C-alpha positions as MATLAB code, in Angstrom:
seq = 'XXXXXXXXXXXXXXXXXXXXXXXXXXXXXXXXXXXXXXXXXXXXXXXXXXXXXXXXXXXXXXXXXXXXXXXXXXXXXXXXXXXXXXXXXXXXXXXXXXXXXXXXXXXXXXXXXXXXXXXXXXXXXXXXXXXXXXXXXXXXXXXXXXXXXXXXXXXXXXXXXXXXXXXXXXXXXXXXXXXXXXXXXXXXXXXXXXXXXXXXXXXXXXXXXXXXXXXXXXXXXXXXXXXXXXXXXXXXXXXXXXXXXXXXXXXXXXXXXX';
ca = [
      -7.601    1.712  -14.967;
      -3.906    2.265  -15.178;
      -1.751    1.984  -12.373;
       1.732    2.822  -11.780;
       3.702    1.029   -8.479;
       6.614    2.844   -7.463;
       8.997    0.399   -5.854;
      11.563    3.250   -4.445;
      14.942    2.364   -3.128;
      14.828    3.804    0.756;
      18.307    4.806    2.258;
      18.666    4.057    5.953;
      18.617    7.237    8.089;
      18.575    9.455    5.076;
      14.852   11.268    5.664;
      15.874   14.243    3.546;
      17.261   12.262    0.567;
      14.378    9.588    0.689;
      11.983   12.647    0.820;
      13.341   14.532   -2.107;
      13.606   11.565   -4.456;
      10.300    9.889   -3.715;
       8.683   13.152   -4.592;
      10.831   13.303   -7.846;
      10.034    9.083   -8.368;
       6.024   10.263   -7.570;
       5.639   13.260  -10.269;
       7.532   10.770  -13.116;
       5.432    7.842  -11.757;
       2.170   10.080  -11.953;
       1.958   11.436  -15.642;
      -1.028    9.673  -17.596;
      -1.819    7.189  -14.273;
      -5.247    7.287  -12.558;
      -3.392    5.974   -9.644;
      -0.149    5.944   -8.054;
       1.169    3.745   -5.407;
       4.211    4.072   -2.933;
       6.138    1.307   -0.765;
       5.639    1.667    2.942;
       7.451    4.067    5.607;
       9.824    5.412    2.518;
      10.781    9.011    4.266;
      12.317    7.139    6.579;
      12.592    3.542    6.444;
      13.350    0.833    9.178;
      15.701    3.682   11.079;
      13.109    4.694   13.311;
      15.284    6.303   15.906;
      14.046    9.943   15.714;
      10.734    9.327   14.697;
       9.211   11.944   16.890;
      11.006   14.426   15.059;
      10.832   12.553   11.467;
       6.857   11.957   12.062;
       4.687   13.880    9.629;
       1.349   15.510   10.058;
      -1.817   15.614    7.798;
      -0.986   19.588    7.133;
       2.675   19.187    6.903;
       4.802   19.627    4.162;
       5.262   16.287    2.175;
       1.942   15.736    2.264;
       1.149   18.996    0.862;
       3.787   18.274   -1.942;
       2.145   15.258   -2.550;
      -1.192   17.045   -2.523;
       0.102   19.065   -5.613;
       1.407   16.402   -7.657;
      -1.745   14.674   -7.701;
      -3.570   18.102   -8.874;
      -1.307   18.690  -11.046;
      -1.502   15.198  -12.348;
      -4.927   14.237  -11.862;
      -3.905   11.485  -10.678;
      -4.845    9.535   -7.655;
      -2.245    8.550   -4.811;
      -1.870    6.307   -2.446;
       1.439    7.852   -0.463;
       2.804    4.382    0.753;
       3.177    4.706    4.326;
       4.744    7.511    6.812;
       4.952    7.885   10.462;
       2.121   10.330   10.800;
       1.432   11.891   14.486;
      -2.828   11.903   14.713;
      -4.077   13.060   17.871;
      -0.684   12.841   20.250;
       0.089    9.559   19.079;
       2.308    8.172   16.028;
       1.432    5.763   13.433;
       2.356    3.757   10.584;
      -0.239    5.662    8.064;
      -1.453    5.420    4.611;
      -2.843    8.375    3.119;
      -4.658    8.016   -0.194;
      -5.253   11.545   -2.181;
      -7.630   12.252   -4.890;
      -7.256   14.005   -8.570;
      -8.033   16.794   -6.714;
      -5.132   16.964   -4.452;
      -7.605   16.313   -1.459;
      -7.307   13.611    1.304;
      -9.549   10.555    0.801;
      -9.207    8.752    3.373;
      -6.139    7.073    5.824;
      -5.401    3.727    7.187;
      -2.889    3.096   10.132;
      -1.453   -0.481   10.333;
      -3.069   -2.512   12.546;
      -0.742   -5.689   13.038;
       2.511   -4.464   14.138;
       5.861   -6.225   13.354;
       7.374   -7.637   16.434;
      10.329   -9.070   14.384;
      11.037   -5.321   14.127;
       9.939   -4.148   17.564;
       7.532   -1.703   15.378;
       5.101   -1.470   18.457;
       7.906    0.485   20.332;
       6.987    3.295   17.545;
       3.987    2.810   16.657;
       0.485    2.762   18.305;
      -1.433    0.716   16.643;
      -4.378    1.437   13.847;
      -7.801    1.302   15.346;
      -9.591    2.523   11.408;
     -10.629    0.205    8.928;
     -12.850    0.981    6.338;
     -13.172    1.295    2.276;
     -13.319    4.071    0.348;
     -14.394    5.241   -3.182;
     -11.816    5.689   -5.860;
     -12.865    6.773   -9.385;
     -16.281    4.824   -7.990;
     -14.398    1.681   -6.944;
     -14.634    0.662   -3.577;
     -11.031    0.799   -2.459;
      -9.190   -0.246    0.755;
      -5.676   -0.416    2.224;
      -3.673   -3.118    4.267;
       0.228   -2.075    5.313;
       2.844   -5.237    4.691;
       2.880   -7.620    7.908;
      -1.118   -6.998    7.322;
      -0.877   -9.741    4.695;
      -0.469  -12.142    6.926;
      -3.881  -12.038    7.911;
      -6.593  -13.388    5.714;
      -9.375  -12.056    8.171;
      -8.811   -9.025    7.709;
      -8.782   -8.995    3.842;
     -11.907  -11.214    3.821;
     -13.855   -8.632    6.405;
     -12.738   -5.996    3.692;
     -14.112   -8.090    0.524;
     -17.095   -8.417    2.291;
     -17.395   -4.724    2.863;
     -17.227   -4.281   -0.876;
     -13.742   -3.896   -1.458;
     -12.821   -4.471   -5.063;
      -9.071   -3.550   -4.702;
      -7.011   -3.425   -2.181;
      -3.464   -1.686   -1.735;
      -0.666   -2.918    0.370;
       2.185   -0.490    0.349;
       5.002   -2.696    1.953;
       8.996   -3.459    3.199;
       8.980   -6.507    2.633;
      12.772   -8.376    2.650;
      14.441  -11.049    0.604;
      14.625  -13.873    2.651;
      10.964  -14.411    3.256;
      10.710  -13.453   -0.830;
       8.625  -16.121   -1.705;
       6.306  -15.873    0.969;
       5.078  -12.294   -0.263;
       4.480  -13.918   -3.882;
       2.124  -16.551   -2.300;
       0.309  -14.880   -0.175;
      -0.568  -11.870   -2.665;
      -1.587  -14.143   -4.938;
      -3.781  -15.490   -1.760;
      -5.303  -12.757   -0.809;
      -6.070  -11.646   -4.239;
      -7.723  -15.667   -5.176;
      -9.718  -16.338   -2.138;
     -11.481  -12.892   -2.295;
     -11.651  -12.378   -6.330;
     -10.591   -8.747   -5.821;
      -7.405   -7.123   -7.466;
      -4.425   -6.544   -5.255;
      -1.638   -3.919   -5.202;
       1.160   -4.490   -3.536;
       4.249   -1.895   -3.472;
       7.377   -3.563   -2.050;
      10.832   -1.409   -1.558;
      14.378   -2.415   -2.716;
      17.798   -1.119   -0.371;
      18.469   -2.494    2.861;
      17.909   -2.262    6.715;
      20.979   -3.438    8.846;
      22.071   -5.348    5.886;
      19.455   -7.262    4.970;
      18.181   -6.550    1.191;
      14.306   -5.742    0.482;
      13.306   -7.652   -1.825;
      11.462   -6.023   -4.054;
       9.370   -7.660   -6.496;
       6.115   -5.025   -6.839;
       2.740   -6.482   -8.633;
      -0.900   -6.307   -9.724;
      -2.932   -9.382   -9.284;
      -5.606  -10.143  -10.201;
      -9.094  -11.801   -9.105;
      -7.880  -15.244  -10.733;
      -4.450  -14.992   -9.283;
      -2.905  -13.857  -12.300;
       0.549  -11.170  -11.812;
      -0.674   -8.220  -14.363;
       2.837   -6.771  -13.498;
       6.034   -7.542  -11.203;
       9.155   -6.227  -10.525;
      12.753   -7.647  -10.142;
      14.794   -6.587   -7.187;
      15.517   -3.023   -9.063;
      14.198    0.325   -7.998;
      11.347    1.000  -11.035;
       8.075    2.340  -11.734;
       5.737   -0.528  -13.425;
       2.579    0.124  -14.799;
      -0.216   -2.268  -15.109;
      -3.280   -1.544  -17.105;
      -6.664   -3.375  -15.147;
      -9.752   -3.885  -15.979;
     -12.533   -3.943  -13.790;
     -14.871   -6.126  -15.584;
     -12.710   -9.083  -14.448;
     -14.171   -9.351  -10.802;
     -17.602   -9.889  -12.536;
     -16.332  -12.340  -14.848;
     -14.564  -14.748  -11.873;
     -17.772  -13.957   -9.603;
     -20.425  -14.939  -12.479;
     -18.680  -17.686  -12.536;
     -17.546  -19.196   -8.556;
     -18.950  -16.177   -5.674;
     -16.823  -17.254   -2.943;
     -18.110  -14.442   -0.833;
     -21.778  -15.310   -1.820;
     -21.207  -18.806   -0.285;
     -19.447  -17.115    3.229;
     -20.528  -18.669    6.593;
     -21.264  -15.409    8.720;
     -20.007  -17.968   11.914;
     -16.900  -18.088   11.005;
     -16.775  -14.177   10.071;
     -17.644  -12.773   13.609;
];
């Protein structure tokens, strides 16, 4: 399966201009992919001031641009994150599109960042499920969600093979998003996908540094601190080979799941 990561460089309080060259970024990034995958919250980054206005909607018009590029393409996407407004409330969403330009599914961010007051804008996610993509079972986590192994064990469990964590992630806690990746990815013998940004919010740089994982812990592909599209080439097989050999999830005790 090839993958592409676009880790985007997001302008503070710059909607339009984050909107217009994310879509450019996304039709480059999606030529000869099976799947795309976009940082979190890049219309409008950290400057969440007007996001009642800046909120989109399932039938809106990035979303419908993004719908095209994947048809166009063939190409699944998963569209980062956006502040999407779902029945009278905004979220911090995750769509993820098919080859057919149709919606597959959506995830909403369940653990909100206090650090950045995020539960002033957001309401939090209430949905989480997997999802087939190509016929893998698929799921998505949103950046501070990485911080919690529960939730990425309840998904393995489910059948989740891969999991995608579109992200704004910055530099000073750097090596903490390596580590825990490569966590998440280990403990569960699933490949991860994890989309970080590069710019700034009030100063402070993203950090960057976009990969593939896989089941053993291995980085497929990683970024610097650039804006770039990388492209990792998985194979699927590998979860059977790691599971043949240790099945963590086989040897789970269901009291300490619940």
């Amino acid at each position: 399966m090839k993958i592409a990561l676009l880790q985007m460089d997001i302008q503070e309080r710059n909607k339009d201009e984050n909107v217009k060259h994310g879509l450019e970024l996304l039709a480059q990034a999606a030529v000869g992919q099976d799947v795309v995958v976009m940082p979190e919250i890049w219309t409008t980054g950290y400057s969440l001031g007007h996001i009642e206005q800046d909120a989109e909607t399932m039938e809106g018009p990035v979303i419908a641009a993004i719908k095209t590029i994947a048809r166009e393409n063939k190409c699944n996407i998963v569209a980062g994150s956006m502040p999407m407004k779902i029945e009278g409330k905004i979220y911090n969403t995750s769509v993820v599109i098919d080859r057919n330009g149709d919606i597959l599914d959506y995830y909403s961010k369940f653990h909100l960042f206090g650090l950045f007051h995020e539960e002033r804008f957001f309401a939090p996610g209430k949905h989480l499920a997997t999802y087939q993509l190509d016929g893998i079972e698929c799921s998505n986590t949103i950046c501070y969600d990485l911080r919690f192994p529960e939730m990425f064990r309840h998904l393995a469990l489910a059948g989740a093979k891969m999991i995608f964590i579109p992200a704004e992630w910055p530099t000073p806690r750097g090596d903490v998003w390596k580590l825990l990746v490569q966590a998440r990815a280990i403990e569960n013998h699933i490949f991860i996908c994890a989309v970080n940004c590069t710019g700034f919010f009030k100063g402070e740089p993203f950090y960057g540094n976009s990969m593939i994982v896989s089941p053993t812990g291995k980085i497929i592909v990683e970024g610097d601190e650039k804006e770039a599209i990388l492209y990792g080439d998985i194979d699927l097989e590998d979860i059977k080979r790691v599971r043949n050999r240790i099945n963590v999830l086989n040897d789970v005790r269901e009291e300490f799941t619940k």
